[in-house]
Amino acid sequence: MAKSENVKSCEPASVDPQYILMVKNLKKYFPIKGGMMGRVVGQVKAVDGVTFNVRRGTTMGLVGESGCGKTTTGRTILRLSGEKTDGQVLFNGKEVYDASPAEMRKLRTRMQIIFQDPFSSLSPRLPVGEIIGEAVKEHKLVSREEYEAYLDKVMDDCGLQPFHKDRYPHEFSGGQRQRICIARALALNPEFVVCDEPVSALDVSIQAQIINLLKKLQEERKLTYLFISHDLSVVEHISDTVGVMYLGSLVEYGEKKDIFRNPLHPYTKALFSAIPIPDPHARMNRIVLEGTIPSPANPPAGCKFHTRCAHCMQRCKTETPKQVEVEKGHFVVCHLYDGK
Amino acid sequence: MAFENEKKTPSRQDGLSGDGSVQKTGSMAGNEGASANGAAAENGKPEYSLNDDRRVKTLSPSALVIKRFIRNRVAVTGLVILILMFAFSYIGGLISPYRQDQVFYRTELQNQDFAGVTENTDFRYVVKEGASFGSVEQAQFVLATIQKKDAFEFRGTSYRLDKLSDVLYGIYSGGELIAFASCDVVSSSVQGVKLPFELQYLILSSLAEGGGSFTYEGGDYTVDEDGGVLLGKEEVAYASRYIVQPIMSDVHLTRQFKEELIESIQNGEDSFSFTEADGSVSVYTVVFNAAMKNWNVRQETETRVFDTYSAPSKEHWLGTDKNGMDMLTRLMYGGRVSLYIGFIVVIIETTLGVLLGGVSGYFGGWVDMLIMRIVDIFYCIPSMPIIIILGAAMDMMRVDPQVRMIYLMLILGFLGWPGISRLVRGQILTLREQEFMMATEACGISVPKRIFRHLLPNVMPQLIVTMTMSLGSVILTEATLSFLGLGVKFPFASWGNIINDVNNTFVLTNYWFIWIPAGLCLLSTVLAFNLVGDGLRDAFDPKMKR
C-alpha cells in the first residue's frame, strides 16, 4: 500500500493534504471562429480530460510531442489562458478557478511559472532588478528596507550577481536569462512552480546547469514542480512521477521508475524508444510511428492514438479506453490493458 | 527494452551531475580569477579582465537607441536642422527687436490737394432771415441789372434796387432791405461763425466805398480797402471776391495766406510759397482748372505710409511684408506657431490614439470591435473638405484668431488619431501574446501596471517614430490651411499664411523675400522631421534598415 499512497486513484474521494495540486478531468477547448458573424464553428481540444495529482515537494514530469497540450495544461492550471472548459484544479485543496480576483492575486505568489523561451519572457525595456523585484513590490512581500537584500539573496540563489540588477535582458546569454526567469518566479517564494520546457531553448551544457539549479532550489525551498518537457532524459533526471500526454489526454501516468522501466502504452513505448543511447555500438530498437499527430480540433473517435498504433484493434476505433491501474500507482489508458 | 532503460539511466545522470560540477568549479575559478586580478591591481600591474563585474558600462535599450541614432549622419543632420529651427523660432522671437505685429512706416513726398480757389464772378445772394428771394426773383434781378433799371416787379411785389457799386446791389421791398447781391463774399475770421445779414451788408457797402468805418450794435467796425474788417483792433471778418477753401476740413486758412495766395493767382504765377507764423516755408503749386474755373492749390507734404514690400535692409534683414511688418520677425513667430500647433496636434492625436488603440488591443472582444469600427468611420471622413467647411464657418462667425488657433488644433487632432490608434492596437495585440506579458499575469501584476510598465514602453519605439513623422505632416497641413486662409489668421503669423501673401504673380516675381524664406523654413522643418523619424526607426530596430 506504500505506493498507492504516493499515487492515488485518479478520482480521489476527498482532498488529500499530501497533494499540493490535484487536477481532475481538466478540459480546455479553444473556440474556432468563422463565418460571417464570428460564430463558433468548432473547438480545438487542447486539453481534453487530464487527471493527475502532484505530491508536495516532488516533481511531476509531463512529456509528449509538440502540440499535444502540455503547455496549455500548465497554463490552464495556473489560470493563465482564460477560463477552463471543464474539470477541477485544486491547489492546496481549493479550486483555483473559484478564487476571486483579490484571492487570485494572492494565489499568484504561491504558484509560479518559468517559460520556455528566455528571450520573449523578459520585458526588454526593464532592467533585470525591476523584472525580478516588480512582483515582490507589487505584493509587498518584504519591507522597503529589506527589499535590496532580499533581491540580492534571490539573485544569488539563482546564480546571478548583484550588479546584474541594472542590466537589461539583451545583455545576457540564454542561460543567464533563464536564471533571471527562475529568479523572477522564486522571488515570490512560491510553493508550486510550473516549469514550461525551461531548458529546451538552451544548449546542453547550460541545460545541465539550469536543471541542477532547479534541483538545488527544490531542496532548499521545498518546491513542487510540474516539469513540462519533450526531452525524456531531462524528465527522467528531475521527475518523481511522470505523465505522458498525447493529443490533449494523459495516456500513461505513474512513478518515474515504473514508467521508465516498464512503459506500457504503445505511444510511451514509441516515445521512449527514441531516447538516444550514448553508446555508438548499441543497436536501437526504434519504434517508428507512422503518420502525423491528428488535429486536436477533430480528434479521432475511440482511442485517440489508434490512427498511429501498431496494436490497433477494432474496438480501439470506436470505444474510448478508460484509465486502468496496471501496477500500483501506474495508470495507463489503453485497451491492451483493460483486461478484456 | 525496460532493461536497457535502466542501464542507460545511471550514465546519463552522471553526465548531468558532471555538467553541474563543471559549472560550479567554473564559477569558483572565475571568482578566484577575480580576486587574483584584484591582487594584481594592488601590485600596480595593469589588469586585463573580461570578468562581468569589471564591465562597468551598462547600456539601457534607450541608450543603445541614442547611440545608433547618433551614428546615423542623415538623421543627425535632421536633428540639427530641427534644433536650429527651434532656436530660430523660440529664441529668435525673444532676440528680435520687433514685435510680430509691429507695423513700420516710411515717409513719402506727396503732392496733396491743399485748397481750392474760385473767383466769384456771378452774384451771390444773401437773403435776410424770414424774407424770401428765390431763384425766379434772382433771374428777374439779373434782368433788371442788365436793363439798368433800378426797380422790377414780380407777382405783385415791387423790388427796388440800390446800386452801391458794380458788384453790390441792395434789394429793398416795401422800403426794407430784404437781400443783397454781391460778387464779394464776407467770411468770418472765426471758423464756423456766421455773420449777421446786416453786418455783412454794412461791410460790403463800406468796401464799395473803398473802405471806411461804421458802427453796428455798439461795435466800431473798420473796413480797409483790401476787405479786412476790424472790430476795434481785432480782425473779425474778411471780404473777398475770391473764395479760398481748404480741402481738409480741419485746416484753417489765415487771411494772410488767402491774400498772398490770391495775389499770386492774380499775378498769374503757378507756384507760391508761404512763410508760416513759426517761420517755416511751405511751397504750393497752383494749377488753373479751366473747366471748373478754379485753381487747385497743391502742397508738397511728407506723408507716413506703411512700409510695404521693402527690400531687405539693415533694419529689416528679410524686408517687410504687405502690411509693413518685419519679415524675419514674422518668420520667427510663424515658426513658433507652426511648431506649437504641430506639437499640440500630435499630442492630442497620440493621447487619443494610444488610449483608444490601447483599450482596443488590450481588452479585445466587442470593445475592440466597436473602437475599430469608429476608426473605420474616421478613416472615411474626408478630412480636407471638413476642415475647409469648418474654416469657412469660423470665418462667418468671426471667431477670434486666438480661439481659432485652438479650434484648428482640436480639429486636426480629432481627425488624426485613427492611424495612431490602429498602430498601437496592432502592437499591443502582438505584445499581449508575448510570454513576458503572461509572466506579469502570472506574477499578479495589476492591469494598469501591466499596460504602463510593460506594454506601452514596448509600443514607444513605433509611437515615437509615427509621432515624429506626423509632426511634419501636421505642420504641412496647417501651412496648407493657413495658405488657403482657413488656418492661422492675421495678426498671428504662421509659415503658411506668410506664403499666403503671395497671391499674385507680381509679388511672386518681384518680392522673392516674401515667400522664399518661409518656404525654405517649411521645407527644411518637415524634411528634418522626416529624417529624424527615419533615423529613429532605424535606431529602434536595426533590422529594419534596408
CSV table of C-alpha atoms in Angstrom, one decimal, chain A residues 4-336:
chain,number,residue,atom,x,y,z
A,4,SER,CA,-0.8,3.7,-3.6
A,5,GLU,CA,-0.3,6.4,-1.1
A,6,ASN,CA,2.1,8.1,-3.4
A,7,VAL,CA,-0.1,8.0,-6.5
A,8,LYS,CA,-3.7,7.9,-5.6
A,9,SER,CA,-6.6,7.0,-7.7
A,10,CYS,CA,-7.4,9.4,-10.4
A,11,GLU,CA,-10.7,10.4,-8.8
A,12,PRO,CA,-9.9,10.8,-5.1
A,13,ALA,CA,-13.0,10.8,-3.0
A,14,SER,CA,-11.7,13.6,-0.8
A,15,VAL,CA,-8.9,16.2,-0.8
A,16,ASP,CA,-5.7,14.7,0.4
A,17,PRO,CA,-3.4,17.2,2.1
A,18,GLN,CA,-0.2,15.5,0.8
A,19,TYR,CA,-1.1,16.6,-2.7
A,20,ILE,CA,-0.4,20.2,-3.4
A,21,LEU,CA,-2.1,20.0,-6.7
A,22,MET,CA,-5.0,17.8,-7.9
A,23,VAL,CA,-6.2,18.0,-11.4
A,24,LYS,CA,-9.4,16.3,-12.3
A,25,ASN,CA,-10.7,15.7,-15.8
A,26,LEU,CA,-9.3,19.1,-16.8
A,27,LYS,CA,-10.5,20.4,-20.2
A,28,LYS,CA,-9.5,23.4,-22.1
A,29,TYR,CA,-11.1,24.0,-25.5
A,30,PHE,CA,-10.3,26.9,-27.7
A,31,PRO,CA,-13.2,28.0,-30.0
A,32,ILE,CA,-12.6,28.2,-33.7
A,33,LYS,CA,-14.5,31.3,-35.0
A,34,GLY,CA,-15.6,31.5,-38.6
A,35,GLY,CA,-18.4,32.6,-40.8
A,36,MET,CA,-20.0,36.0,-41.1
A,37,MET,CA,-20.7,36.8,-37.5
A,38,GLY,CA,-17.8,35.1,-35.9
A,39,ARG,CA,-19.8,32.1,-34.8
A,40,VAL,CA,-18.1,29.3,-33.1
A,41,VAL,CA,-17.7,26.7,-35.7
A,42,GLY,CA,-15.6,24.2,-33.8
A,43,GLN,CA,-13.2,23.7,-30.9
A,44,VAL,CA,-9.6,22.9,-30.6
A,45,LYS,CA,-9.5,20.4,-27.8
A,46,ALA,CA,-6.1,21.4,-26.5
A,47,VAL,CA,-6.6,19.7,-23.1
A,48,ASP,CA,-9.2,17.0,-23.2
A,49,GLY,CA,-9.7,15.4,-19.8
A,50,VAL,CA,-6.4,15.4,-17.9
A,51,THR,CA,-6.3,13.9,-14.4
A,52,PHE,CA,-3.3,13.7,-12.1
A,53,ASN,CA,-2.1,14.7,-8.7
A,54,VAL,CA,1.2,16.2,-7.6
A,55,ARG,CA,2.6,15.4,-4.2
A,56,ARG,CA,4.1,18.2,-2.1
A,57,GLY,CA,7.8,18.6,-2.6
A,58,THR,CA,8.1,16.4,-5.7
A,59,THR,CA,8.4,16.9,-9.3
A,60,MET,CA,5.9,15.7,-11.8
A,61,GLY,CA,7.2,15.4,-15.4
A,62,LEU,CA,4.9,15.9,-18.2
A,63,VAL,CA,6.1,14.7,-21.6
A,64,GLY,CA,4.7,14.4,-25.0
A,65,GLU,CA,5.4,15.5,-28.6
A,66,SER,CA,4.9,19.1,-29.8
A,67,GLY,CA,1.3,20.3,-29.9
A,68,CYS,CA,0.0,17.6,-27.5
A,69,GLY,CA,-1.3,20.2,-25.0
A,70,LYS,CA,1.5,20.1,-22.4
A,71,THR,CA,2.0,23.8,-22.3
A,72,THR,CA,-1.8,24.5,-22.3
A,73,THR,CA,-2.2,22.1,-19.4
A,74,GLY,CA,0.4,24.0,-17.4
A,75,ARG,CA,-1.1,27.4,-18.2
A,76,THR,CA,-4.6,26.3,-17.6
A,77,ILE,CA,-3.6,25.0,-14.1
A,78,LEU,CA,-2.2,28.5,-13.4
A,79,ARG,CA,-5.4,30.1,-14.8
A,80,LEU,CA,-3.3,31.9,-17.4
A,81,SER,CA,-5.3,31.0,-20.5
A,82,GLY,CA,-8.7,32.3,-19.7
A,83,GLU,CA,-11.4,30.1,-18.2
A,84,LYS,CA,-11.2,26.4,-18.2
A,85,THR,CA,-13.7,24.4,-20.1
A,86,ASP,CA,-14.4,21.7,-17.6
A,87,GLY,CA,-12.8,19.8,-14.7
A,88,GLN,CA,-11.2,20.8,-11.5
A,89,VAL,CA,-7.9,22.3,-10.5
A,90,LEU,CA,-7.4,22.0,-6.7
A,91,PHE,CA,-4.4,23.9,-5.3
A,92,ASN,CA,-4.0,23.0,-1.7
A,93,GLY,CA,-7.4,21.6,-1.8
A,94,LYS,CA,-9.1,24.8,-3.2
A,95,GLU,CA,-10.4,25.3,-6.6
A,96,VAL,CA,-8.2,27.8,-8.4
A,97,TYR,CA,-11.0,28.9,-10.7
A,98,ASP,CA,-13.3,29.8,-7.9
A,99,ALA,CA,-10.9,32.4,-6.5
A,100,SER,CA,-12.0,36.0,-6.6
A,101,PRO,CA,-9.6,38.5,-8.3
A,102,ALA,CA,-8.2,39.5,-4.9
A,103,GLU,CA,-7.7,35.9,-3.8
A,104,MET,CA,-6.3,35.1,-7.2
A,105,ARG,CA,-3.7,37.9,-6.8
A,106,LYS,CA,-2.6,36.3,-3.5
A,107,LEU,CA,-2.6,32.9,-5.0
A,108,ARG,CA,-0.3,34.1,-7.8
A,109,THR,CA,2.5,34.4,-5.3
A,110,ARG,CA,2.2,30.8,-4.3
A,111,MET,CA,2.2,29.3,-7.8
A,112,GLN,CA,4.6,30.5,-10.5
A,113,ILE,CA,5.7,29.6,-14.0
A,114,ILE,CA,9.0,29.5,-15.8
A,115,PHE,CA,8.6,29.9,-19.5
A,116,GLN,CA,10.2,28.1,-22.4
A,117,ASP,CA,11.7,31.0,-24.2
A,118,PRO,CA,14.0,33.1,-22.1
A,119,PHE,CA,14.2,35.7,-24.8
A,120,SER,CA,10.5,36.6,-25.1
A,121,SER,CA,9.6,36.0,-21.5
A,122,LEU,CA,11.6,39.0,-20.2
A,123,SER,CA,10.3,42.5,-20.8
A,124,PRO,CA,13.1,44.1,-23.0
A,125,ARG,CA,12.7,47.6,-21.6
A,126,LEU,CA,13.1,46.9,-17.9
A,127,PRO,CA,16.4,46.3,-16.0
A,128,VAL,CA,16.8,42.9,-14.5
A,129,GLY,CA,16.4,44.1,-11.0
A,130,GLU,CA,13.0,45.5,-11.9
A,131,ILE,CA,11.9,42.4,-13.6
A,132,ILE,CA,12.7,40.2,-10.7
A,133,GLY,CA,11.6,42.6,-8.0
A,134,GLU,CA,8.5,44.1,-9.5
A,135,ALA,CA,6.1,41.5,-8.2
A,136,VAL,CA,7.8,41.5,-4.8
A,137,LYS,CA,7.0,45.2,-4.6
A,138,GLU,CA,3.5,44.7,-6.0
A,139,HIS,CA,2.6,42.2,-3.4
A,140,LYS,CA,4.7,43.9,-0.6
A,141,LEU,CA,6.3,40.6,0.3
A,142,VAL,CA,9.2,42.4,2.1
A,143,SER,CA,9.6,45.8,3.7
A,144,ARG,CA,11.3,48.5,1.8
A,145,GLU,CA,14.4,48.3,3.9
A,146,GLU,CA,14.8,44.6,3.3
A,147,TYR,CA,14.0,44.8,-0.4
A,148,GLU,CA,17.5,45.2,-1.7
A,149,ALA,CA,18.9,42.5,0.5
A,150,TYR,CA,16.1,40.1,-0.4
A,151,LEU,CA,16.6,40.8,-4.1
A,152,ASP,CA,20.3,40.1,-3.8
A,153,LYS,CA,19.6,36.9,-1.9
A,154,VAL,CA,17.2,35.6,-4.6
A,155,MET,CA,19.6,36.5,-7.3
A,156,ASP,CA,22.4,34.9,-5.5
A,157,ASP,CA,20.4,31.7,-5.1
A,158,CYS,CA,19.8,31.7,-8.8
A,159,GLY,CA,23.4,32.2,-9.6
A,160,LEU,CA,23.1,35.9,-10.6
A,161,GLN,CA,25.4,38.7,-9.3
A,162,PRO,CA,24.0,41.8,-7.6
A,163,PHE,CA,25.4,44.1,-10.3
A,164,HIS,CA,23.3,42.3,-12.8
A,165,LYS,CA,20.3,44.3,-11.4
A,166,ASP,CA,21.0,47.4,-13.5
A,167,ARG,CA,21.5,45.5,-16.7
A,168,TYR,CA,18.9,44.8,-19.4
A,169,PRO,CA,17.9,41.4,-20.6
A,170,HIS,CA,19.5,41.9,-24.0
A,171,GLU,CA,22.9,41.9,-22.3
A,172,PHE,CA,22.5,38.3,-21.0
A,173,SER,CA,23.1,34.9,-22.6
A,174,GLY,CA,20.3,32.4,-22.8
A,175,GLY,CA,21.3,30.5,-19.7
A,176,GLN,CA,21.6,33.7,-17.6
A,177,ARG,CA,18.2,34.8,-18.9
A,178,GLN,CA,16.7,31.6,-17.8
A,179,ARG,CA,18.2,32.2,-14.4
A,180,ILE,CA,16.6,35.6,-14.4
A,181,CYS,CA,13.2,33.9,-15.2
A,182,ILE,CA,13.8,31.4,-12.4
A,183,ALA,CA,14.7,34.3,-10.0
A,184,ARG,CA,11.6,36.2,-11.0
A,185,ALA,CA,9.4,33.1,-10.2
A,186,LEU,CA,11.2,32.3,-7.0
A,187,ALA,CA,11.3,35.9,-5.7
A,188,LEU,CA,7.6,35.5,-4.8
A,189,ASN,CA,8.5,32.5,-2.7
A,190,PRO,CA,6.1,30.1,-4.3
A,191,GLU,CA,5.2,26.6,-3.3
A,192,PHE,CA,4.5,25.3,-6.7
A,193,VAL,CA,6.2,26.1,-10.0
A,194,VAL,CA,5.2,25.1,-13.5
A,195,CYS,CA,8.4,24.7,-15.5
A,196,ASP,CA,7.2,25.0,-19.1
A,197,GLU,CA,10.1,23.5,-21.0
A,198,PRO,CA,12.6,25.7,-19.2
A,199,VAL,CA,15.7,24.2,-20.8
A,200,SER,CA,14.6,23.3,-24.3
A,201,ALA,CA,15.8,26.6,-25.7
A,202,LEU,CA,19.2,26.2,-24.2
A,203,ASP,CA,22.2,24.2,-25.3
A,204,VAL,CA,23.0,21.1,-23.5
A,205,SER,CA,25.7,22.3,-21.1
A,206,ILE,CA,23.5,25.2,-20.0
A,207,GLN,CA,20.6,22.8,-19.7
A,208,ALA,CA,22.5,20.8,-17.1
A,209,GLN,CA,23.3,24.0,-15.1
A,210,ILE,CA,19.7,25.1,-15.1
A,211,ILE,CA,18.4,21.6,-14.2
A,212,ASN,CA,20.8,21.4,-11.3
A,213,LEU,CA,19.8,24.9,-10.2
A,214,LEU,CA,16.2,23.8,-10.2
A,215,LYS,CA,17.0,20.7,-8.2
A,216,LYS,CA,19.1,22.7,-5.7
A,217,LEU,CA,16.3,25.3,-5.3
A,218,GLN,CA,13.8,22.5,-4.8
A,219,GLU,CA,15.8,21.1,-2.0
A,220,GLU,CA,16.3,24.4,-0.3
A,221,ARG,CA,12.8,25.8,-0.7
A,222,LYS,CA,10.8,22.6,-0.6
A,223,LEU,CA,9.3,23.4,-4.0
A,224,THR,CA,6.9,21.4,-6.0
A,225,TYR,CA,7.5,21.4,-9.8
A,226,LEU,CA,5.3,20.5,-12.7
A,227,PHE,CA,8.1,20.0,-15.2
A,228,ILE,CA,6.9,20.1,-18.8
A,229,SER,CA,9.3,18.9,-21.4
A,230,HIS,CA,9.6,16.9,-24.5
A,231,ASP,CA,13.1,15.8,-23.5
A,232,LEU,CA,12.8,12.4,-21.8
A,233,SER,CA,16.3,12.4,-20.4
A,234,VAL,CA,15.7,15.7,-18.6
A,235,VAL,CA,12.4,14.5,-17.3
A,236,GLU,CA,13.9,11.3,-16.1
A,237,HIS,CA,16.6,13.2,-14.3
A,238,ILE,CA,14.4,15.6,-12.5
A,239,SER,CA,11.0,13.9,-12.0
A,240,ASP,CA,9.5,11.8,-9.3
A,241,THR,CA,6.3,11.0,-11.2
A,242,VAL,CA,5.8,11.2,-15.0
A,243,GLY,CA,2.8,11.8,-17.1
A,244,VAL,CA,2.8,11.1,-20.9
A,245,MET,CA,0.4,13.2,-23.0
A,246,TYR,CA,-0.9,12.5,-26.4
A,247,LEU,CA,-3.4,14.8,-28.2
A,248,GLY,CA,-4.7,16.6,-25.1
A,249,SER,CA,-5.0,13.5,-22.9
A,250,LEU,CA,-2.8,11.7,-20.4
A,251,VAL,CA,-2.1,8.2,-21.8
A,252,GLU,CA,0.1,7.0,-19.1
A,253,TYR,CA,0.9,8.2,-15.7
A,254,GLY,CA,2.9,6.8,-12.7
A,255,GLU,CA,6.1,6.8,-10.7
A,256,LYS,CA,9.1,7.6,-12.8
A,257,LYS,CA,10.9,4.3,-12.4
A,258,ASP,CA,7.8,2.4,-13.2
A,259,ILE,CA,7.2,4.3,-16.4
A,260,PHE,CA,10.9,4.2,-17.5
A,261,ARG,CA,11.4,0.6,-16.5
A,262,ASN,CA,8.1,-0.6,-17.9
A,263,PRO,CA,6.4,1.6,-20.3
A,264,LEU,CA,3.0,0.2,-21.1
A,265,HIS,CA,1.2,2.4,-23.6
A,266,PRO,CA,2.3,1.8,-27.2
A,267,TYR,CA,2.8,5.6,-27.5
A,268,THR,CA,5.0,5.7,-24.5
A,269,LYS,CA,7.0,2.8,-25.8
A,270,ALA,CA,7.5,4.5,-29.2
A,271,LEU,CA,8.5,7.7,-27.4
A,272,PHE,CA,11.0,6.0,-25.1
A,273,SER,CA,12.5,4.0,-27.9
A,274,ALA,CA,13.6,7.4,-29.4
A,275,ILE,CA,15.9,8.2,-26.5
A,276,PRO,CA,19.4,8.2,-27.9
A,277,ILE,CA,21.8,5.8,-26.2
A,278,PRO,CA,25.3,7.3,-25.5
A,279,ASP,CA,27.0,4.2,-26.9
A,280,PRO,CA,27.9,4.1,-30.7
A,281,HIS,CA,27.8,0.2,-30.7
A,282,ALA,CA,24.4,-0.2,-29.1
A,283,ARG,CA,21.6,-1.0,-31.5
A,284,MET,CA,18.5,0.9,-31.1
A,285,ASN,CA,15.1,-0.7,-31.5
A,286,ARG,CA,13.3,2.3,-32.5
A,287,ILE,CA,9.5,2.1,-32.9
A,288,VAL,CA,8.7,4.5,-35.7
A,289,LEU,CA,5.2,5.9,-35.6
A,290,GLU,CA,3.5,6.3,-38.9
A,291,GLY,CA,1.5,9.3,-39.9
A,292,THR,CA,1.3,12.6,-38.0
A,293,ILE,CA,-0.5,13.7,-34.9
A,294,PRO,CA,-4.2,14.3,-35.8
A,295,SER,CA,-5.7,17.7,-35.4
A,296,PRO,CA,-6.9,18.4,-31.9
A,297,ALA,CA,-9.8,20.2,-33.5
A,298,ASN,CA,-11.0,16.9,-34.9
A,299,PRO,CA,-9.6,14.1,-32.8
A,300,PRO,CA,-10.2,10.6,-33.9
A,301,ALA,CA,-13.0,8.6,-32.3
A,302,GLY,CA,-12.3,5.9,-29.8
A,303,CYS,CA,-8.7,5.8,-28.7
A,304,LYS,CA,-7.1,9.0,-29.9
A,305,PHE,CA,-3.9,7.1,-30.7
A,306,HIS,CA,-5.5,4.4,-32.8
A,307,THR,CA,-4.6,6.0,-36.1
A,308,ARG,CA,-0.9,5.5,-35.4
A,309,CYS,CA,-0.9,2.5,-33.1
A,310,ALA,CA,0.8,-0.8,-34.1
A,311,HIS,CA,-1.5,-2.7,-31.9
A,312,CYS,CA,-4.7,-1.2,-33.1
A,313,MET,CA,-7.8,-3.4,-32.6
A,314,GLN,CA,-11.3,-3.0,-33.9
A,315,ARG,CA,-12.7,-1.6,-30.7
A,316,CYS,CA,-9.9,1.0,-30.4
A,317,LYS,CA,-11.6,2.8,-33.3
A,318,THR,CA,-15.0,3.0,-31.6
A,319,GLU,CA,-14.5,2.7,-27.9
A,320,THR,CA,-12.8,5.3,-25.7
A,321,PRO,CA,-10.4,3.4,-23.3
A,322,LYS,CA,-10.6,4.1,-19.6
A,323,GLN,CA,-7.7,4.7,-17.2
A,324,VAL,CA,-6.5,1.4,-15.8
A,325,GLU,CA,-4.2,0.9,-12.9
A,326,VAL,CA,-1.9,-1.8,-14.1
A,327,GLU,CA,0.6,-1.7,-11.2
A,328,LYS,CA,0.2,0.2,-8.0
A,329,GLY,CA,0.1,3.8,-9.0
A,330,HIS,CA,0.9,3.1,-12.6
A,331,PHE,CA,-2.1,4.1,-14.8
A,332,VAL,CA,-2.5,3.6,-18.5
A,333,VAL,CA,-5.3,4.5,-20.9
A,334,CYS,CA,-5.2,1.6,-23.4
A,335,HIS,CA,-7.5,-1.2,-24.4
A,336,LEU,CA,-4.5,-3.6,-24.3
